[in-house]
PDB file of C-alpha atoms in Angstrom:
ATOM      1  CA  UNK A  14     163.046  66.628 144.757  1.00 62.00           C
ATOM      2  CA  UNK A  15     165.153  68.875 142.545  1.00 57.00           C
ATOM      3  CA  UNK A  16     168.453  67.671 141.373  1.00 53.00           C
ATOM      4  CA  UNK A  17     170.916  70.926 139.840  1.00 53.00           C
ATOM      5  CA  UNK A  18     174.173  69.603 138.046  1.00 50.00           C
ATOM      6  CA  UNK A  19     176.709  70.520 135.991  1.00 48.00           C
ATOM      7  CA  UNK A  20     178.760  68.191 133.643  1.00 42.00           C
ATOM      8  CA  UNK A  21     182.138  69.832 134.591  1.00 46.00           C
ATOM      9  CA  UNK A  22     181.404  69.991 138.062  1.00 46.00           C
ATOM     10  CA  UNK A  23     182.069  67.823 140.962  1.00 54.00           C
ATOM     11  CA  UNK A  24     180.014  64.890 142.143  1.00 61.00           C
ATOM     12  CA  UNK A  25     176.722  65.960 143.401  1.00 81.00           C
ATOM     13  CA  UNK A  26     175.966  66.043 147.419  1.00 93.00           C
ATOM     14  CA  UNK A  27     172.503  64.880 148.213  1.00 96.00           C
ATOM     15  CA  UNK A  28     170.859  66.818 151.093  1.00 97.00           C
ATOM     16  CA  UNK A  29     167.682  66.597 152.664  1.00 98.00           C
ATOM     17  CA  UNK A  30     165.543  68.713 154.562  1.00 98.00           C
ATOM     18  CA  UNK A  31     163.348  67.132 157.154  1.00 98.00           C
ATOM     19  CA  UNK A  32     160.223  68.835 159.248  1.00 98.00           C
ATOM     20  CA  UNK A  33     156.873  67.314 160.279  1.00 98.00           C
ATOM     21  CA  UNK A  34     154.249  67.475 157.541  1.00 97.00           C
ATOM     22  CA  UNK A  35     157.029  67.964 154.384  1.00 98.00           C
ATOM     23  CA  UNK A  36     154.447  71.037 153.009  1.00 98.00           C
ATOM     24  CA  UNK A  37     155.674  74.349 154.815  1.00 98.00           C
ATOM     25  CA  UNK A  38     159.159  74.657 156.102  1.00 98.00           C
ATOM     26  CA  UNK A  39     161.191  71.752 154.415  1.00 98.00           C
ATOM     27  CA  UNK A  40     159.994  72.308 150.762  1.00 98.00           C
ATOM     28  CA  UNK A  41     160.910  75.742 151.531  1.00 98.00           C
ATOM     29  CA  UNK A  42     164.336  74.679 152.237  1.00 98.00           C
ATOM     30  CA  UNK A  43     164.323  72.352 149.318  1.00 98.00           C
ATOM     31  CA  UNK A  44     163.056  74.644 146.761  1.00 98.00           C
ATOM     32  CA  UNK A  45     165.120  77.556 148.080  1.00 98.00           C
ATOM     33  CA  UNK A  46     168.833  75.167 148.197  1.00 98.00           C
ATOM     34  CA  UNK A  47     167.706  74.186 144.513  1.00 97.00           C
ATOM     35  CA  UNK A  48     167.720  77.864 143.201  1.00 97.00           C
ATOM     36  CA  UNK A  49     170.460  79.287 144.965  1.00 98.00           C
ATOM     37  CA  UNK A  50     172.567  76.125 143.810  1.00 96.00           C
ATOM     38  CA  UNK A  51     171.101  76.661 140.258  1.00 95.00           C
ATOM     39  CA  UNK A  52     172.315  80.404 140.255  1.00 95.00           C
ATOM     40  CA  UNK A  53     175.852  79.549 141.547  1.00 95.00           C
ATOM     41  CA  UNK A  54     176.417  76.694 139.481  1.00 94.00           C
ATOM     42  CA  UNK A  55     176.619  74.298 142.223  1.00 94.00           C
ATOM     43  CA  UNK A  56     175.943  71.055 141.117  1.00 94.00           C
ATOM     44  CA  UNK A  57     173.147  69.490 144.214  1.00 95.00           C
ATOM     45  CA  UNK A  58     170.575  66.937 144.690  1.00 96.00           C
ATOM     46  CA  UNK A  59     167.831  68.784 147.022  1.00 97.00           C
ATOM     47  CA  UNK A  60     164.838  66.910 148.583  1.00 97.00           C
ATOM     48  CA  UNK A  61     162.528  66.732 151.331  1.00 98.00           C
ATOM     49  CA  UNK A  62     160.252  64.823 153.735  1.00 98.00           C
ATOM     50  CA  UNK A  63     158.445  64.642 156.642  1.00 98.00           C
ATOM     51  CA  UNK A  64     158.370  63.051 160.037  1.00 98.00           C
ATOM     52  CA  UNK A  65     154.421  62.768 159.828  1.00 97.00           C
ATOM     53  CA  UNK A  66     154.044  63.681 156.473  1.00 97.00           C
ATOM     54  CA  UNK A  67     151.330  61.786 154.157  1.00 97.00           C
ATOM     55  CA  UNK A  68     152.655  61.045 150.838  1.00 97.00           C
ATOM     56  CA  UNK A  69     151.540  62.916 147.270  1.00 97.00           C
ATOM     57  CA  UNK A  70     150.569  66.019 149.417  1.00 97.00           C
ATOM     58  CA  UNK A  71     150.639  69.580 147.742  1.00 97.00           C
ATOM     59  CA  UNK A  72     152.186  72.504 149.315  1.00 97.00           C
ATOM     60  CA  UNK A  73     151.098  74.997 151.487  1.00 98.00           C
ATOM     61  CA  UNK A  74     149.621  77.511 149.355  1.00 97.00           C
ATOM     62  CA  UNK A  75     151.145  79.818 151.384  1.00 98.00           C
ATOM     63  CA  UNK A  76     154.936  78.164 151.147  1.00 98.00           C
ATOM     64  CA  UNK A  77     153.890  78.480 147.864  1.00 98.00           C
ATOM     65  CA  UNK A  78     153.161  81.703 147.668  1.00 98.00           C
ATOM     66  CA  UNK A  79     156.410  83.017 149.675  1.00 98.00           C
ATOM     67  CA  UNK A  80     158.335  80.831 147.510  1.00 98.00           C
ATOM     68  CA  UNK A  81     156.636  82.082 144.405  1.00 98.00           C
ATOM     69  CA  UNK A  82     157.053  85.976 145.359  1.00 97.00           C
ATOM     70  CA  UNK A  83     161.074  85.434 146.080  1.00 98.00           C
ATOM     71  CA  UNK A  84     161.716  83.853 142.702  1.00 97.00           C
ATOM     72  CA  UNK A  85     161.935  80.368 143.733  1.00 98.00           C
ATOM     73  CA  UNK A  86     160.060  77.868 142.064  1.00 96.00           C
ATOM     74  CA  UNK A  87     157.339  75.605 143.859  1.00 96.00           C
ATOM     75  CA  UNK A  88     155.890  73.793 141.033  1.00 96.00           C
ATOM     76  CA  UNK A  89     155.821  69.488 140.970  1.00 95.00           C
ATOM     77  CA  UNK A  90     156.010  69.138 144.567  1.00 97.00           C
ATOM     78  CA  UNK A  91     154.840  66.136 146.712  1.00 97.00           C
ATOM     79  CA  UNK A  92     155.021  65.596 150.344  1.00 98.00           C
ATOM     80  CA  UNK A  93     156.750  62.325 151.406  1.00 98.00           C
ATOM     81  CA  UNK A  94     157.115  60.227 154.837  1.00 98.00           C
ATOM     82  CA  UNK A  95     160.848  60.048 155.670  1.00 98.00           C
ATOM     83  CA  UNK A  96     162.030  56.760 155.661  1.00 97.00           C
ATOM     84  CA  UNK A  97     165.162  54.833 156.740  1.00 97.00           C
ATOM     85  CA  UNK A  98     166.574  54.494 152.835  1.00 96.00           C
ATOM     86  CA  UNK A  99     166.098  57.812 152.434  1.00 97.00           C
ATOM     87  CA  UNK A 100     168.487  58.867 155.346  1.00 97.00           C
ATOM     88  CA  UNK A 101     171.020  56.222 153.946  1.00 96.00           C
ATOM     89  CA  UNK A 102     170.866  58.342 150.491  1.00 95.00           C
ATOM     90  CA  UNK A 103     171.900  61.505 151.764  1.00 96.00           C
ATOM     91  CA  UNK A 104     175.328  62.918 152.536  1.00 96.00           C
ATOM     92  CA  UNK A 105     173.346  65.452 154.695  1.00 97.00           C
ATOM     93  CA  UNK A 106     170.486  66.278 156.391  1.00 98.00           C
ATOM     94  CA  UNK A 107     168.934  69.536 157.643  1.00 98.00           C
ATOM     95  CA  UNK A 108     165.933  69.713 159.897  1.00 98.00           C
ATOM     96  CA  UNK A 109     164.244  72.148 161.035  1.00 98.00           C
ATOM     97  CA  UNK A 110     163.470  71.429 164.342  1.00 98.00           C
ATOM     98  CA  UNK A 111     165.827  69.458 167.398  1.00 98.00           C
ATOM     99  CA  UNK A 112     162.619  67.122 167.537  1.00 98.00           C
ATOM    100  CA  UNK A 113     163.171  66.476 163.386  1.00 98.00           C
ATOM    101  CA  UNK A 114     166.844  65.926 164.145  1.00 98.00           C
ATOM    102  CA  UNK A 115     166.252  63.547 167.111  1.00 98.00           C
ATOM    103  CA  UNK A 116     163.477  61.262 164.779  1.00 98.00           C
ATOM    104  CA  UNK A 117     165.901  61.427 162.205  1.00 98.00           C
ATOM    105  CA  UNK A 118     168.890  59.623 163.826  1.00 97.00           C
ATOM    106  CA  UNK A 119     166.682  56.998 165.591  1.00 97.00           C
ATOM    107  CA  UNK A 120     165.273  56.404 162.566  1.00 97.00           C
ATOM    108  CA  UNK A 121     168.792  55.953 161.327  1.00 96.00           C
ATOM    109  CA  UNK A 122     171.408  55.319 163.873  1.00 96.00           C
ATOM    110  CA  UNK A 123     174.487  55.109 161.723  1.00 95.00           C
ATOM    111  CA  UNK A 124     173.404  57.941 159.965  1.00 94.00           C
ATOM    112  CA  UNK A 125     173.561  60.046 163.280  1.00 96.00           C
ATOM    113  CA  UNK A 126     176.647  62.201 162.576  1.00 96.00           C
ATOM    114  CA  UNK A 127     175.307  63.658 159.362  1.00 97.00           C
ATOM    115  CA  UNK A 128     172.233  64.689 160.732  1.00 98.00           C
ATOM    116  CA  UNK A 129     171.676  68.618 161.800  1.00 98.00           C
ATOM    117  CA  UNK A 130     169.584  70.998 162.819  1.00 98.00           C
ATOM    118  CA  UNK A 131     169.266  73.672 159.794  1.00 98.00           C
ATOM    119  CA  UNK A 132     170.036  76.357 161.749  1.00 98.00           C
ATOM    120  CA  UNK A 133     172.918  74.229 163.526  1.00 98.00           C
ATOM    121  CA  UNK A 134     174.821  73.669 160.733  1.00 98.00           C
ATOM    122  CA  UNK A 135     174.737  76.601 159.464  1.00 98.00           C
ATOM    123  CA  UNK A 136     176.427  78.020 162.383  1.00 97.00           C
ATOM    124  CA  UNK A 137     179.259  75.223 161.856  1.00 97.00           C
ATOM    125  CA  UNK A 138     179.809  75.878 158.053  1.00 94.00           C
ATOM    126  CA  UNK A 139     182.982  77.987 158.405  1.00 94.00           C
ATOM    127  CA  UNK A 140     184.938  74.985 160.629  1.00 95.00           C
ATOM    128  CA  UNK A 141     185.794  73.571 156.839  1.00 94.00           C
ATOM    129  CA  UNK A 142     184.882  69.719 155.763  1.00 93.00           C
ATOM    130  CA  UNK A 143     182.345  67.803 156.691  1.00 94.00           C
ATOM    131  CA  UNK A 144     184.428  65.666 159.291  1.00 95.00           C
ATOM    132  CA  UNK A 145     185.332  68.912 160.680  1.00 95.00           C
ATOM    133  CA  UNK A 146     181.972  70.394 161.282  1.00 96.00           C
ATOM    134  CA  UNK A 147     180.853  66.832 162.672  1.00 95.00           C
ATOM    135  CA  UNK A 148     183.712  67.503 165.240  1.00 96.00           C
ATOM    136  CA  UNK A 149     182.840  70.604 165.766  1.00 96.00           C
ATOM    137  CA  UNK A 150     179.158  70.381 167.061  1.00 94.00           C
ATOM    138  CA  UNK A 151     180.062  70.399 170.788  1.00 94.00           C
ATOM    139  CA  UNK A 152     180.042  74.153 169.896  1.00 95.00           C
ATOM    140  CA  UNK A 153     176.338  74.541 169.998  1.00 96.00           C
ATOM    141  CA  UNK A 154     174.565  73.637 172.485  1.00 96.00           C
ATOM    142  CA  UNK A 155     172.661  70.801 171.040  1.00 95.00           C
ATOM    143  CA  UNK A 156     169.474  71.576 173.289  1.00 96.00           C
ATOM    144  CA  UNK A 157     169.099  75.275 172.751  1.00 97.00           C
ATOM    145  CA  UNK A 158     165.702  76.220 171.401  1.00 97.00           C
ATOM    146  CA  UNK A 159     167.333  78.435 169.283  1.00 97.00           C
ATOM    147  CA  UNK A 160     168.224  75.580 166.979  1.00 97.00           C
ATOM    148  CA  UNK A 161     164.592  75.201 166.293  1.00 98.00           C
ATOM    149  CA  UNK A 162     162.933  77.422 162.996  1.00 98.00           C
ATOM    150  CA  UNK A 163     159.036  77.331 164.833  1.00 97.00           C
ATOM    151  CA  UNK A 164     156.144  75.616 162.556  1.00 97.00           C
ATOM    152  CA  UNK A 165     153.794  78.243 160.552  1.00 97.00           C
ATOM    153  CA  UNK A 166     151.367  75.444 160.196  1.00 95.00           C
ATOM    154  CA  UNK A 167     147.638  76.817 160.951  1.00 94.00           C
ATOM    155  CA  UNK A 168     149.010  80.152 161.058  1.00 96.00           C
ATOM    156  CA  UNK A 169     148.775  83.395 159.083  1.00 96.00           C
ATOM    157  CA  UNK A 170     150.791  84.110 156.273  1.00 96.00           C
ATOM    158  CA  UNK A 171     153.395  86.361 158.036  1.00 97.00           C
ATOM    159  CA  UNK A 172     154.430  82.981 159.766  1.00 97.00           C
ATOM    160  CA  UNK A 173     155.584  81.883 156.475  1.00 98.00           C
ATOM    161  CA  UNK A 174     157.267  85.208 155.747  1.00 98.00           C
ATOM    162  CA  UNK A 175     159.457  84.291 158.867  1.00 98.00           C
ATOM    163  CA  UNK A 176     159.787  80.974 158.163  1.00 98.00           C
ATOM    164  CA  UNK A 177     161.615  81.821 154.549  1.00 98.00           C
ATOM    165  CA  UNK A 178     163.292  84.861 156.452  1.00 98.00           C
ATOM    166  CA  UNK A 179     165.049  82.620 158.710  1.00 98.00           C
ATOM    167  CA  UNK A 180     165.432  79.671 155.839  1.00 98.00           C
ATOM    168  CA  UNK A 181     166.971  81.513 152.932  1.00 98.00           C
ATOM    169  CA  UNK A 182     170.218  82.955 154.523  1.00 98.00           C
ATOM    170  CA  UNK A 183     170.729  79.465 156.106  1.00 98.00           C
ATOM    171  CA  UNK A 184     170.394  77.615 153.029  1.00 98.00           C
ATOM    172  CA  UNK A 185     172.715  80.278 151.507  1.00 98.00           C
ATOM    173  CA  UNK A 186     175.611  79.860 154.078  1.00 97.00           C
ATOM    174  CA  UNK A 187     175.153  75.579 152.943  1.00 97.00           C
ATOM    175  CA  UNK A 188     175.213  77.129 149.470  1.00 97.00           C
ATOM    176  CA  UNK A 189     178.527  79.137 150.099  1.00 96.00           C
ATOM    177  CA  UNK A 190     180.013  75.801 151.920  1.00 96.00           C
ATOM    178  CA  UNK A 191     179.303  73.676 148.932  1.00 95.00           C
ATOM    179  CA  UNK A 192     180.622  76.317 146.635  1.00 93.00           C
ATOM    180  CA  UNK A 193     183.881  76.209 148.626  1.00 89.00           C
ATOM    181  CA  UNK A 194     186.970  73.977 147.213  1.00 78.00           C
ATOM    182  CA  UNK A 195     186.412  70.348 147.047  1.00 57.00           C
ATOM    183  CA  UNK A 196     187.716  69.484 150.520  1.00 41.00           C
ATOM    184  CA  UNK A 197     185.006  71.392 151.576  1.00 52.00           C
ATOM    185  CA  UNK A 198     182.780  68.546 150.768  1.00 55.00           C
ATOM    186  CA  UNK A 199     184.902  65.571 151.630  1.00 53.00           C
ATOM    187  CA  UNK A 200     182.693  62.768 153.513  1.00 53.00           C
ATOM    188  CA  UNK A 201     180.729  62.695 150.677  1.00 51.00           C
ATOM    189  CA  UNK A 202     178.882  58.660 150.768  1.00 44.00           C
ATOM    190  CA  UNK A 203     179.912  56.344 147.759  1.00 37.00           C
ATOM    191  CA  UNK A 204     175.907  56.857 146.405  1.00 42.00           C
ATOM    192  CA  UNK A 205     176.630  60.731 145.797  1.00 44.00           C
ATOM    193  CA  UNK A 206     180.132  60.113 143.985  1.00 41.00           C
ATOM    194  CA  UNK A 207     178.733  57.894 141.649  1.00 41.00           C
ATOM    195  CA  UNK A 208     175.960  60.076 140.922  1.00 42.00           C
ATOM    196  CA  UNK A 209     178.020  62.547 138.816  1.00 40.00           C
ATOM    197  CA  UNK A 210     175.881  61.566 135.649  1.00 38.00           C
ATOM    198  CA  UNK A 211     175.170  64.958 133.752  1.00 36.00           C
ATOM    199  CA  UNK A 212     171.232  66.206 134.604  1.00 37.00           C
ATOM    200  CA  UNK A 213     169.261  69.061 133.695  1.00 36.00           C
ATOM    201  CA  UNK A 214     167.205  70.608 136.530  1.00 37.00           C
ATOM    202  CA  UNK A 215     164.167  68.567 137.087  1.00 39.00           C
ATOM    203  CA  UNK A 216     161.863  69.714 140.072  1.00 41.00           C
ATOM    204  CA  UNK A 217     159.903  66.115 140.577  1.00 39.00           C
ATOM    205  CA  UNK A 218     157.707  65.035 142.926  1.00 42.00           C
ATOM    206  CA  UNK A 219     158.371  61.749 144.376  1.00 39.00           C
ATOM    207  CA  UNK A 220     156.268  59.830 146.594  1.00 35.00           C
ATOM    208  CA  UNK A 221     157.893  56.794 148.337  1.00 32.00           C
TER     209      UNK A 221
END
């Protein structure tokens, strides 16, 4: 988990990143929100975790390696099982498949509306708020296998190459929406508001 604030900035928003195994396409989204946000100045809270994922796992090496080459940094990382208090914690979360998405609001029911596909709601950023991109889903079909960024795991590197090809410019359209005026963000849970403490960035890894 990497949290990026600023002391003059607005209240952090929490987002997670969900695939299977939390070691190839979810850190990659973690790690890559974490330096974009850095850059910008946009105060986040960026973690990950995985729908089979075993806990205290390194990363890919080569996640690591794309990550690595593009200027992002993949050090302290540790693979973690999503669980339900996890969901509850975040004002957002991006997965990267419609089968991560569908896990992820069983798993957490109320949750539901916050949940996305990556690639889904980053289709929906330019509708405005949150509550407005929530009402705005119908717009996608929410079964197209388009939604889905396909798993590199047991294949060769290029995989990965595609994986962060199709990652970054996501994760820098949710950069761009978070960047936007405050109303932008509104929906934001009571957990994130209160977390407006100041914070240097810390990549952690965190094994619950």
């Amino acid at each position: 988990m990497v949290t990026v604030s600023d002391p003059a900035a607005t209240p952090q928003m929490s987002i997670l990143f969900v695939c299977t195994g939390n070691i190839c396409r979810s850190p990659i989204g973690e790690r890559v929100l974490a330096g974009l946000a850095g850059r910008a100045g946009v105060p986040v809270r960026s973690a990950s975790a995985g729908v089979g994922a075993l806990n205290g796992q390194p990363i890919h090496p080569h996640a690591s390696a794309v990550l690595v080459e593009n200027g992002y940094d993949d050090t302290g990382f540790e693979s973690r099982y999503l669980r339900p208090p996890m969901l509850a914690e975040s004002d957002l979360v991006l997965c990267m498949s419609r089968e991560h998405r569908a896990a992820a609001q069983q798993m957490a029911p109320a949750r539901w509306k916050r949940v996305f596909t990556l690639t889904e709601f980053a289709a929906l950023c330019d509708l405005g708020a949150l509550p407005e991109i929530i009402a705005g889903r119908g717009r996608l079909d929410p079964n197209s296998h388009l939604l889905d960024i396909v798993d590199p795991m047991g294949r060769p590197r290029e995989d990965f190459d595609r994986v962060f090809a199709e990652v970054e410019p996501k994760v820098a359209a949710v950069v761009a929406w978070l960047a936007a005026p405050g109303a932008k963000r509104a929906g934001q849970s009571s957990a994130a508001q209160a977390s407006a403490a100041p914070a240097r960035t810390q990549p952690t890894g965190e094994s619950r």
